[in-house]
Amino acid sequence: MTLIAAKDVVVSFGSTPALRGADLSASRGEIVAIMGPSGSGKSTLLHSLAGILAPDSGEIWFDGRRVDTMGEPERSTLRRERFGFVFQFGQLVPELTAEENVALPLLLGGQRRAAALRQARAWFERLDLEGLEQRRSGELSGGQAQRVALARGLVCGPEILFADEPTGALDSLTGERVMELLVASAREHGTTVILVTHEPRVAVYADREVIMRDGLVNTLTPDRIGS
Ligand code: ADP
Ligand code: ADP
C-alpha cells in the first residue's frame, strides 16, 4: 500500500527549474534510495515529500491525505508526529549533549524532560553509543555524530524517515554501518525510509533505487537500462 507519493511535482527557484514533473511513491516499510547527479533535484524532491517545501504544482500525498494543500500548522504537526529527519553530518545542536540532542524531538512534542531523556538513552545502547551520552557534538567522531542524528530521527517512532545524505562525510565502513543500523531499525518497526545519496555503496541497502536527472525521476535502475 502506498504511504507517500509525489505526483507530477514542479518546483522552480526563480528561473531555475529544480523539479519538472517528478513522480515518486513508497509503500509502508519500503526503503527507497534517490540517486542522481548533483543539481538533479534530489533534495528538492525530498523536501517536497517531507512537507518542508510547497511545490509550484503537482500533488504530495501521505497516508491518503493531500499534504501540499494543507496549512502550515497541520503540516508541522504531521512532521512532528509522524515524520523523522536525518540530514547531513553537522546538524546536531552543539550546545546540547548527545542525549539531549536525541531527546529533542520528544521535548518539542511536549514530553517531560526525565521521560524524554530516559527514552533517548535507550538508543545509545541500540546504536552502540554507550558512554557518549554526555558528550557535546564537537566531542564526537563523524560516525558517532551521524548515529546520534539517526537516533534523533527515529526516537519518535516515525512512520517515515527522510534522510538526506545520511552517510555524507563518513568513510565507507562507517557509512555502511550507519546504513545497516538504519535498515535494521526500520525493519523492526516497518518504517518507510526515503534517502538521498550519491553513493552506490549506500543505495544497495535500499529495496529500490530511483535515479533523478534534470528534475525528473527515472525509475530504471542502472542494471536494467539497455537490457
Ligand atoms: P540535488 O539534491 O540533486 O543536488 P537540488 O534539489 O539541491 O539537487 O537542486 C536542484 C536545482 O535547484 C539545482 O539547480 C539547484 O541549484 C537549485 N536549487 C536548490 N535549492 C535552491 C535554493 N534554495 N535556491 C535556489 N536554487 C536552488
Ligand atoms: P511506541 O508506540 O511507544 O513507540 P513501539 O513498539 O513502536 O512503541 O516502539 C518501542 C520503542 O522502539 C520506542 O522506544 C521507540 O522509540 C523505538 N522505536 C520506534 N521506531 C523505531 C525504529 N524505527 N527503529 C528502532 N526503534 C524504534
PDB file of C-alpha atoms and ligand atoms in Angstrom:
ATOM      1  CA  MET A   1       0.000   0.000   0.000  1.00  0.00           C
ATOM      2  CA  THR A   2       1.296   3.416  -0.954  1.00  0.00           C
ATOM      3  CA  LEU A   3       2.143   5.510   2.084  1.00  0.00           C
ATOM      4  CA  ILE A   4       3.585   8.554   0.361  1.00  0.00           C
ATOM      5  CA  ALA A   5       3.555   9.878  -3.184  1.00  0.00           C
ATOM      6  CA  ALA A   6       4.703  12.840  -5.239  1.00  0.00           C
ATOM      7  CA  LYS A   7       2.712  13.315  -8.458  1.00  0.00           C
ATOM      8  CA  ASP A   8       3.915  15.484 -11.317  1.00  0.00           C
ATOM      9  CA  VAL A   9       5.684  17.837  -8.918  1.00  0.00           C
ATOM     10  CA  VAL A  10       7.118  21.056 -10.317  1.00  0.00           C
ATOM     11  CA  VAL A  11       9.398  23.356  -8.292  1.00  0.00           C
ATOM     12  CA  SER A  12      11.409  26.321  -9.538  1.00  0.00           C
ATOM     13  CA  PHE A  13      13.778  28.582  -7.669  1.00  0.00           C
ATOM     14  CA  GLY A  14      13.448  31.846  -9.574  1.00  0.00           C
ATOM     15  CA  SER A  15      14.233  30.902 -13.164  1.00  0.00           C
ATOM     16  CA  THR A  16      15.986  27.648 -12.130  1.00  0.00           C
ATOM     17  CA  PRO A  17      13.773  24.592 -12.606  1.00  0.00           C
ATOM     18  CA  ALA A  18      14.536  22.100  -9.810  1.00  0.00           C
ATOM     19  CA  LEU A  19      11.681  19.623 -10.411  1.00  0.00           C
ATOM     20  CA  ARG A  20       9.963  19.383 -13.801  1.00  0.00           C
ATOM     21  CA  GLY A  21       7.152  16.898 -13.111  1.00  0.00           C
ATOM     22  CA  ALA A  22       8.675  14.442 -10.664  1.00  0.00           C
ATOM     23  CA  ASP A  23       6.816  11.284  -9.610  1.00  0.00           C
ATOM     24  CA  LEU A  24       7.776   9.019  -6.732  1.00  0.00           C
ATOM     25  CA  SER A  25       5.870   6.809  -4.340  1.00  0.00           C
ATOM     26  CA  ALA A  26       6.814   4.499  -1.489  1.00  0.00           C
ATOM     27  CA  SER A  27       4.966   1.815   0.425  1.00  0.00           C
ATOM     28  CA  ARG A  28       4.896   1.199   4.138  1.00  0.00           C
ATOM     29  CA  GLY A  29       8.195  -0.302   5.271  1.00  0.00           C
ATOM     30  CA  GLU A  30       9.902   0.307   1.946  1.00  0.00           C
ATOM     31  CA  ILE A  31      13.390   1.784   1.722  1.00  0.00           C
ATOM     32  CA  VAL A  32      13.831   3.931  -1.390  1.00  0.00           C
ATOM     33  CA  ALA A  33      17.154   5.463  -2.412  1.00  0.00           C
ATOM     34  CA  ILE A  34      17.106   8.570  -4.594  1.00  0.00           C
ATOM     35  CA  MET A  35      20.291   8.864  -6.641  1.00  0.00           C
ATOM     36  CA  GLY A  36      21.440  11.087  -9.477  1.00  0.00           C
ATOM     37  CA  PRO A  37      23.949  13.826 -10.224  1.00  0.00           C
ATOM     38  CA  SER A  38      24.360  16.955  -8.167  1.00  0.00           C
ATOM     39  CA  GLY A  39      21.681  19.516  -9.031  1.00  0.00           C
ATOM     40  CA  SER A  40      19.255  16.920 -10.440  1.00  0.00           C
ATOM     41  CA  GLY A  41      16.595  17.761  -7.806  1.00  0.00           C
ATOM     42  CA  LYS A  42      17.087  15.043  -5.179  1.00  0.00           C
ATOM     43  CA  SER A  43      16.976  17.312  -2.130  1.00  0.00           C
ATOM     44  CA  THR A  44      14.124  19.363  -3.564  1.00  0.00           C
ATOM     45  CA  LEU A  45      12.063  16.201  -4.068  1.00  0.00           C
ATOM     46  CA  LEU A  46      12.856  15.018  -0.538  1.00  0.00           C
ATOM     47  CA  HIS A  47      11.869  18.380   0.936  1.00  0.00           C
ATOM     48  CA  SER A  48       8.640  18.401  -1.120  1.00  0.00           C
ATOM     49  CA  LEU A  49       7.700  14.911   0.086  1.00  0.00           C
ATOM     50  CA  ALA A  50       8.502  15.879   3.673  1.00  0.00           C
ATOM     51  CA  GLY A  51       6.146  18.861   3.610  1.00  0.00           C
ATOM     52  CA  ILE A  52       9.014  21.312   4.119  1.00  0.00           C
ATOM     53  CA  LEU A  53       8.703  22.914   0.687  1.00  0.00           C
ATOM     54  CA  ALA A  54       5.422  23.656  -1.128  1.00  0.00           C
ATOM     55  CA  PRO A  55       5.618  22.739  -4.822  1.00  0.00           C
ATOM     56  CA  ASP A  56       4.557  25.181  -7.563  1.00  0.00           C
ATOM     57  CA  SER A  57       2.274  22.489  -8.971  1.00  0.00           C
ATOM     58  CA  GLY A  58       1.610  18.776  -8.615  1.00  0.00           C
ATOM     59  CA  GLU A  59       0.458  16.826  -5.586  1.00  0.00           C
ATOM     60  CA  ILE A  60       2.002  15.348  -2.438  1.00  0.00           C
ATOM     61  CA  TRP A  61       0.036  12.611  -0.699  1.00  0.00           C
ATOM     62  CA  PHE A  62       0.695  10.989   2.676  1.00  0.00           C
ATOM     63  CA  ASP A  63      -1.498   8.228   4.083  1.00  0.00           C
ATOM     64  CA  GLY A  64      -4.457   9.181   1.902  1.00  0.00           C
ATOM     65  CA  ARG A  65      -4.252  12.931   2.540  1.00  0.00           C
ATOM     66  CA  ARG A  66      -3.040  15.812   0.381  1.00  0.00           C
ATOM     67  CA  VAL A  67      -0.028  17.407   2.075  1.00  0.00           C
ATOM     68  CA  ASP A  68       0.733  20.215  -0.379  1.00  0.00           C
ATOM     69  CA  THR A  69      -2.640  21.901   0.161  1.00  0.00           C
ATOM     70  CA  MET A  70      -2.563  21.635   3.974  1.00  0.00           C
ATOM     71  CA  GLY A  71      -1.979  24.719   6.071  1.00  0.00           C
ATOM     72  CA  GLU A  72       1.415  25.093   7.724  1.00  0.00           C
ATOM     73  CA  PRO A  73       0.147  24.262  11.267  1.00  0.00           C
ATOM     74  CA  GLU A  74      -1.260  20.954  10.031  1.00  0.00           C
ATOM     75  CA  ARG A  75       1.916  20.142   8.094  1.00  0.00           C
ATOM     76  CA  SER A  76       4.053  20.999  11.074  1.00  0.00           C
ATOM     77  CA  THR A  77       2.013  18.604  13.256  1.00  0.00           C
ATOM     78  CA  LEU A  78       2.459  15.899  10.630  1.00  0.00           C
ATOM     79  CA  ARG A  79       6.232  16.440  10.548  1.00  0.00           C
ATOM     80  CA  ARG A  80       6.480  16.392  14.326  1.00  0.00           C
ATOM     81  CA  GLU A  81       4.206  13.419  14.993  1.00  0.00           C
ATOM     82  CA  ARG A  82       4.705  11.110  12.033  1.00  0.00           C
ATOM     83  CA  PHE A  83       7.922  12.044  10.206  1.00  0.00           C
ATOM     84  CA  GLY A  84      11.574  11.695  11.182  1.00  0.00           C
ATOM     85  CA  PHE A  85      14.530  13.512   9.635  1.00  0.00           C
ATOM     86  CA  VAL A  86      18.242  12.839   9.314  1.00  0.00           C
ATOM     87  CA  PHE A  87      20.221  15.401   7.415  1.00  0.00           C
ATOM     88  CA  GLN A  88      23.914  15.647   6.651  1.00  0.00           C
ATOM     89  CA  PHE A  89      26.591  15.464   9.305  1.00  0.00           C
ATOM     90  CA  GLY A  90      26.845  18.650  11.337  1.00  0.00           C
ATOM     91  CA  GLN A  91      23.180  19.093  12.185  1.00  0.00           C
ATOM     92  CA  LEU A  92      23.403  18.348  15.911  1.00  0.00           C
ATOM     93  CA  VAL A  93      22.839  21.258  18.277  1.00  0.00           C
ATOM     94  CA  PRO A  94      26.374  21.921  19.585  1.00  0.00           C
ATOM     95  CA  GLU A  95      25.261  23.409  22.930  1.00  0.00           C
ATOM     96  CA  LEU A  96      23.353  20.249  23.867  1.00  0.00           C
ATOM     97  CA  THR A  97      24.723  16.913  24.998  1.00  0.00           C
ATOM     98  CA  ALA A  98      24.324  13.884  22.737  1.00  0.00           C
ATOM     99  CA  GLU A  99      21.410  12.572  24.814  1.00  0.00           C
ATOM    100  CA  GLU A 100      19.712  15.976  24.799  1.00  0.00           C
ATOM    101  CA  ASN A 101      20.055  16.068  21.014  1.00  0.00           C
ATOM    102  CA  VAL A 102      18.356  12.677  20.738  1.00  0.00           C
ATOM    103  CA  ALA A 103      15.635  13.741  23.198  1.00  0.00           C
ATOM    104  CA  LEU A 104      14.937  16.993  21.340  1.00  0.00           C
ATOM    105  CA  PRO A 105      12.021  15.767  19.155  1.00  0.00           C
ATOM    106  CA  LEU A 106      10.361  14.285  22.263  1.00  0.00           C
ATOM    107  CA  LEU A 107      10.799  17.541  24.203  1.00  0.00           C
ATOM    108  CA  LEU A 108       9.385  19.528  21.269  1.00  0.00           C
ATOM    109  CA  GLY A 109       6.472  17.076  21.252  1.00  0.00           C
ATOM    110  CA  GLY A 110       5.712  18.071  24.843  1.00  0.00           C
ATOM    111  CA  GLN A 111       7.239  15.170  26.774  1.00  0.00           C
ATOM    112  CA  ARG A 112       8.696  15.759  30.210  1.00  0.00           C
ATOM    113  CA  ARG A 113      12.471  16.068  30.367  1.00  0.00           C
ATOM    114  CA  ALA A 114      13.096  12.991  32.540  1.00  0.00           C
ATOM    115  CA  ALA A 115      10.952  10.718  30.382  1.00  0.00           C
ATOM    116  CA  ALA A 116      12.418  12.122  27.167  1.00  0.00           C
ATOM    117  CA  LEU A 117      15.984  11.589  28.378  1.00  0.00           C
ATOM    118  CA  ARG A 118      15.173   8.065  29.530  1.00  0.00           C
ATOM    119  CA  GLN A 119      13.852   7.194  26.068  1.00  0.00           C
ATOM    120  CA  ALA A 120      16.798   8.904  24.401  1.00  0.00           C
ATOM    121  CA  ARG A 121      19.297   6.910  26.480  1.00  0.00           C
ATOM    122  CA  ALA A 122      17.824   3.600  25.288  1.00  0.00           C
ATOM    123  CA  TRP A 123      19.103   4.484  21.820  1.00  0.00           C
ATOM    124  CA  PHE A 124      22.714   4.717  22.933  1.00  0.00           C
ATOM    125  CA  GLU A 125      22.833   1.015  23.603  1.00  0.00           C
ATOM    126  CA  ARG A 126      20.900   0.175  20.446  1.00  0.00           C
ATOM    127  CA  LEU A 127      23.309   2.177  18.276  1.00  0.00           C
ATOM    128  CA  ASP A 128      26.499   1.187  20.051  1.00  0.00           C
ATOM    129  CA  LEU A 129      26.998   4.644  21.559  1.00  0.00           C
ATOM    130  CA  GLU A 130      27.108   3.786  25.251  1.00  0.00           C
ATOM    131  CA  GLY A 131      29.223   6.136  27.327  1.00  0.00           C
ATOM    132  CA  LEU A 132      28.788   9.041  24.897  1.00  0.00           C
ATOM    133  CA  GLU A 133      25.501  10.348  26.349  1.00  0.00           C
ATOM    134  CA  GLN A 134      27.033  13.444  27.950  1.00  0.00           C
ATOM    135  CA  ARG A 135      29.338  14.465  25.106  1.00  0.00           C
ATOM    136  CA  ARG A 136      28.733  17.584  23.020  1.00  0.00           C
ATOM    137  CA  SER A 137      28.694  17.125  19.256  1.00  0.00           C
ATOM    138  CA  GLY A 138      32.200  18.589  18.945  1.00  0.00           C
ATOM    139  CA  GLU A 139      33.480  15.727  21.092  1.00  0.00           C
ATOM    140  CA  LEU A 140      32.026  13.001  18.862  1.00  0.00           C
ATOM    141  CA  SER A 141      33.625  11.408  15.799  1.00  0.00           C
ATOM    142  CA  GLY A 142      31.819  11.796  12.468  1.00  0.00           C
ATOM    143  CA  GLY A 143      30.402   8.293  12.683  1.00  0.00           C
ATOM    144  CA  GLN A 144      29.259   8.771  16.260  1.00  0.00           C
ATOM    145  CA  ALA A 145      27.580  12.096  15.446  1.00  0.00           C
ATOM    146  CA  GLN A 146      25.842  10.500  12.486  1.00  0.00           C
ATOM    147  CA  ARG A 147      24.456   7.710  14.679  1.00  0.00           C
ATOM    148  CA  VAL A 148      23.277  10.278  17.236  1.00  0.00           C
ATOM    149  CA  ALA A 149      21.488  12.090  14.393  1.00  0.00           C
ATOM    150  CA  LEU A 150      19.933   8.792  13.314  1.00  0.00           C
ATOM    151  CA  ALA A 151      18.709   8.151  16.859  1.00  0.00           C
ATOM    152  CA  ARG A 152      17.188  11.633  16.925  1.00  0.00           C
ATOM    153  CA  GLY A 153      15.415  10.900  13.634  1.00  0.00           C
ATOM    154  CA  LEU A 154      13.952   7.631  14.934  1.00  0.00           C
ATOM    155  CA  VAL A 155      13.273   8.443  18.582  1.00  0.00           C
ATOM    156  CA  CYS A 156       9.648   9.437  17.986  1.00  0.00           C
ATOM    157  CA  GLY A 157       8.959   6.162  16.153  1.00  0.00           C
ATOM    158  CA  PRO A 158       8.176   7.902  12.836  1.00  0.00           C
ATOM    159  CA  GLU A 159       6.176   6.193  10.119  1.00  0.00           C
ATOM    160  CA  ILE A 160       8.581   7.618   7.584  1.00  0.00           C
ATOM    161  CA  LEU A 161      12.173   8.728   7.844  1.00  0.00           C
ATOM    162  CA  PHE A 162      13.581  11.288   5.392  1.00  0.00           C
ATOM    163  CA  ALA A 163      17.358  11.092   5.136  1.00  0.00           C
ATOM    164  CA  ASP A 164      19.462  13.467   3.030  1.00  0.00           C
ATOM    165  CA  GLU A 165      22.946  12.031   2.505  1.00  0.00           C
ATOM    166  CA  PRO A 166      22.816  10.275   5.890  1.00  0.00           C
ATOM    167  CA  THR A 167      26.296   8.890   5.324  1.00  0.00           C
ATOM    168  CA  GLY A 168      27.771  12.102   3.919  1.00  0.00           C
ATOM    169  CA  ALA A 169      31.262  12.896   5.198  1.00  0.00           C
ATOM    170  CA  LEU A 170      31.738   9.376   6.564  1.00  0.00           C
ATOM    171  CA  ASP A 171      34.338   6.837   5.497  1.00  0.00           C
ATOM    172  CA  SER A 172      32.795   3.896   3.662  1.00  0.00           C
ATOM    173  CA  LEU A 173      32.959   1.441   6.552  1.00  0.00           C
ATOM    174  CA  THR A 174      31.227   3.858   8.941  1.00  0.00           C
ATOM    175  CA  GLY A 175      28.717   4.738   6.222  1.00  0.00           C
ATOM    176  CA  GLU A 176      27.848   1.091   5.732  1.00  0.00           C
ATOM    177  CA  ARG A 177      27.492   0.641   9.465  1.00  0.00           C
ATOM    178  CA  VAL A 178      25.083   3.598   9.644  1.00  0.00           C
ATOM    179  CA  MET A 179      23.042   2.080   6.809  1.00  0.00           C
ATOM    180  CA  GLU A 180      22.925  -1.333   8.497  1.00  0.00           C
ATOM    181  CA  LEU A 181      21.631   0.304  11.648  1.00  0.00           C
ATOM    182  CA  LEU A 182      19.083   2.301   9.708  1.00  0.00           C
ATOM    183  CA  VAL A 183      17.821  -0.748   7.829  1.00  0.00           C
ATOM    184  CA  ALA A 184      17.682  -2.915  10.960  1.00  0.00           C
ATOM    185  CA  SER A 185      15.736  -0.387  12.995  1.00  0.00           C
ATOM    186  CA  ALA A 186      13.427   0.355  10.075  1.00  0.00           C
ATOM    187  CA  ARG A 187      12.729  -3.354   9.535  1.00  0.00           C
ATOM    188  CA  GLU A 188      11.791  -3.854  13.176  1.00  0.00           C
ATOM    189  CA  HIS A 189       9.183  -1.102  13.045  1.00  0.00           C
ATOM    190  CA  GLY A 190       8.036  -1.096   9.426  1.00  0.00           C
ATOM    191  CA  THR A 191       9.332   2.441   8.980  1.00  0.00           C
ATOM    192  CA  THR A 192       9.374   3.753   5.410  1.00  0.00           C
ATOM    193  CA  VAL A 193      12.731   5.313   4.554  1.00  0.00           C
ATOM    194  CA  ILE A 194      13.388   7.757   1.735  1.00  0.00           C
ATOM    195  CA  LEU A 195      17.025   8.585   1.428  1.00  0.00           C
ATOM    196  CA  VAL A 196      19.089  10.715  -0.896  1.00  0.00           C
ATOM    197  CA  THR A 197      22.582   9.508  -1.647  1.00  0.00           C
ATOM    198  CA  HIS A 198      25.183   9.773  -4.382  1.00  0.00           C
ATOM    199  CA  GLU A 199      26.959   6.634  -3.175  1.00  0.00           C
ATOM    200  CA  PRO A 200      26.021   3.350  -4.911  1.00  0.00           C
ATOM    201  CA  ARG A 201      27.525   1.565  -1.917  1.00  0.00           C
ATOM    202  CA  VAL A 202      24.850   3.154   0.267  1.00  0.00           C
ATOM    203  CA  ALA A 203      21.997   2.709  -2.218  1.00  0.00           C
ATOM    204  CA  VAL A 204      22.435  -1.090  -2.243  1.00  0.00           C
ATOM    205  CA  TYR A 205      20.835  -1.147   1.212  1.00  0.00           C
ATOM    206  CA  ALA A 206      17.564   0.149  -0.268  1.00  0.00           C
ATOM    207  CA  ASP A 207      14.716  -2.025  -1.532  1.00  0.00           C
ATOM    208  CA  ARG A 208      14.505   0.182  -4.595  1.00  0.00           C
ATOM    209  CA  GLU A 209      16.671   2.793  -6.288  1.00  0.00           C
ATOM    210  CA  VAL A 210      15.444   5.626  -8.438  1.00  0.00           C
ATOM    211  CA  ILE A 211      17.654   7.941 -10.437  1.00  0.00           C
ATOM    212  CA  MET A 212      16.960  11.615 -10.958  1.00  0.00           C
ATOM    213  CA  ARG A 213      18.074  13.622 -13.959  1.00  0.00           C
ATOM    214  CA  ASP A 214      17.212  17.237 -14.712  1.00  0.00           C
ATOM    215  CA  GLY A 215      14.308  17.378 -12.275  1.00  0.00           C
ATOM    216  CA  LEU A 216      12.703  14.101 -13.322  1.00  0.00           C
ATOM    217  CA  VAL A 217      12.673  10.656 -11.729  1.00  0.00           C
ATOM    218  CA  ASN A 218      13.830   7.778 -13.878  1.00  0.00           C
ATOM    219  CA  THR A 219      12.708   4.551 -12.246  1.00  0.00           C
ATOM    220  CA  LEU A 220      15.006   2.292 -14.271  1.00  0.00           C
ATOM    221  CA  THR A 221      17.966   1.066 -12.281  1.00  0.00           C
ATOM    222  CA  PRO A 222      21.387   1.193 -13.980  1.00  0.00           C
ATOM    223  CA  ASP A 223      21.345  -2.613 -14.368  1.00  0.00           C
ATOM    224  CA  ARG A 224      18.157  -2.541 -16.357  1.00  0.00           C
ATOM    225  CA  ILE A 225      18.977   0.354 -18.638  1.00  0.00           C
ATOM    226  CA  GLY A 226      19.722  -1.029 -22.080  1.00  0.00           C
ATOM    227  CA  SER A 227      18.823  -4.601 -21.192  1.00  0.00           C
TER     228      SER A 227
HETATM  229  P1  ADP B   1      20.434  17.732  -5.728  1.00  0.00           P
HETATM  230  O1  ADP B   1      19.913  17.440  -4.352  1.00  0.00           O
HETATM  231  O2  ADP B   1      20.177  16.631  -6.706  1.00  0.00           O
HETATM  232  O3  ADP B   1      21.863  18.160  -5.734  1.00  0.00           O
HETATM  233  P2  ADP B   1      18.777  20.101  -5.527  1.00  0.00           P
HETATM  234  O4  ADP B   1      17.393  19.637  -5.321  1.00  0.00           O
HETATM  235  O5  ADP B   1      19.556  20.554  -4.345  1.00  0.00           O
HETATM  236  O6  ADP B   1      19.591  18.960  -6.311  1.00  0.00           O
HETATM  237  O7  ADP B   1      18.783  21.279  -6.589  1.00  0.00           O
HETATM  238  C1  ADP B   1      18.094  21.225  -7.832  1.00  0.00           C
HETATM  239  C2  ADP B   1      18.298  22.558  -8.558  1.00  0.00           C
HETATM  240  O8  ADP B   1      17.668  23.597  -7.823  1.00  0.00           O
HETATM  241  C3  ADP B   1      19.756  22.972  -8.691  1.00  0.00           C
HETATM  242  O9  ADP B   1      19.890  23.672  -9.897  1.00  0.00           O
HETATM  243  C4  ADP B   1      19.960  23.899  -7.518  1.00  0.00           C
HETATM  244  O10 ADP B   1      20.989  24.812  -7.773  1.00  0.00           O
HETATM  245  C5  ADP B   1      18.616  24.573  -7.409  1.00  0.00           C
HETATM  246  N1  ADP B   1      18.285  24.957  -6.021  1.00  0.00           N
HETATM  247  C6  ADP B   1      18.061  24.100  -4.987  1.00  0.00           C
HETATM  248  N2  ADP B   1      17.752  24.772  -3.873  1.00  0.00           N
HETATM  249  C7  ADP B   1      17.764  26.090  -4.200  1.00  0.00           C
HETATM  250  C8  ADP B   1      17.516  27.299  -3.485  1.00  0.00           C
HETATM  251  N3  ADP B   1      17.185  27.286  -2.184  1.00  0.00           N
HETATM  252  N4  ADP B   1      17.638  28.462  -4.144  1.00  0.00           N
HETATM  253  C9  ADP B   1      17.968  28.486  -5.450  1.00  0.00           C
HETATM  254  N5  ADP B   1      18.207  27.395  -6.202  1.00  0.00           N
HETATM  255  C10 ADP B   1      18.114  26.207  -5.578  1.00  0.00           C
HETATM  256  P1  ADP B   2       5.825   3.259  20.871  1.00  0.00           P
HETATM  257  O1  ADP B   2       4.428   3.363  20.307  1.00  0.00           O
HETATM  258  O2  ADP B   2       5.901   3.511  22.334  1.00  0.00           O
HETATM  259  O3  ADP B   2       6.855   3.969  20.066  1.00  0.00           O
HETATM  260  P2  ADP B   2       6.970   0.949  19.661  1.00  0.00           P
HETATM  261  O4  ADP B   2       6.832  -0.520  19.934  1.00  0.00           O
HETATM  262  O5  ADP B   2       6.607   1.477  18.315  1.00  0.00           O
HETATM  263  O6  ADP B   2       6.142   1.691  20.766  1.00  0.00           O
HETATM  264  O7  ADP B   2       8.454   1.380  19.982  1.00  0.00           O
HETATM  265  C1  ADP B   2       9.140   0.838  21.054  1.00  0.00           C
HETATM  266  C2  ADP B   2      10.467   1.532  21.169  1.00  0.00           C
HETATM  267  O8  ADP B   2      11.158   1.436  19.928  1.00  0.00           O
HETATM  268  C3  ADP B   2      10.296   3.013  21.455  1.00  0.00           C
HETATM  269  O9  ADP B   2      11.268   3.405  22.403  1.00  0.00           O
HETATM  270  C4  ADP B   2      10.550   3.664  20.126  1.00  0.00           C
HETATM  271  O10 ADP B   2      11.149   4.932  20.300  1.00  0.00           O
HETATM  272  C5  ADP B   2      11.512   2.717  19.472  1.00  0.00           C
HETATM  273  N1  ADP B   2      11.419   2.800  18.018  1.00  0.00           N
HETATM  274  C6  ADP B   2      10.478   3.422  17.305  1.00  0.00           C
HETATM  275  N2  ADP B   2      10.730   3.380  15.999  1.00  0.00           N
HETATM  276  C7  ADP B   2      11.878   2.693  15.855  1.00  0.00           C
HETATM  277  C8  ADP B   2      12.668   2.305  14.761  1.00  0.00           C
HETATM  278  N3  ADP B   2      12.363   2.635  13.516  1.00  0.00           N
HETATM  279  N4  ADP B   2      13.752   1.570  14.998  1.00  0.00           N
HETATM  280  C9  ADP B   2      14.077   1.217  16.240  1.00  0.00           C
HETATM  281  N5  ADP B   2      13.383   1.565  17.322  1.00  0.00           N
HETATM  282  C10 ADP B   2      12.307   2.306  17.138  1.00  0.00           C
END
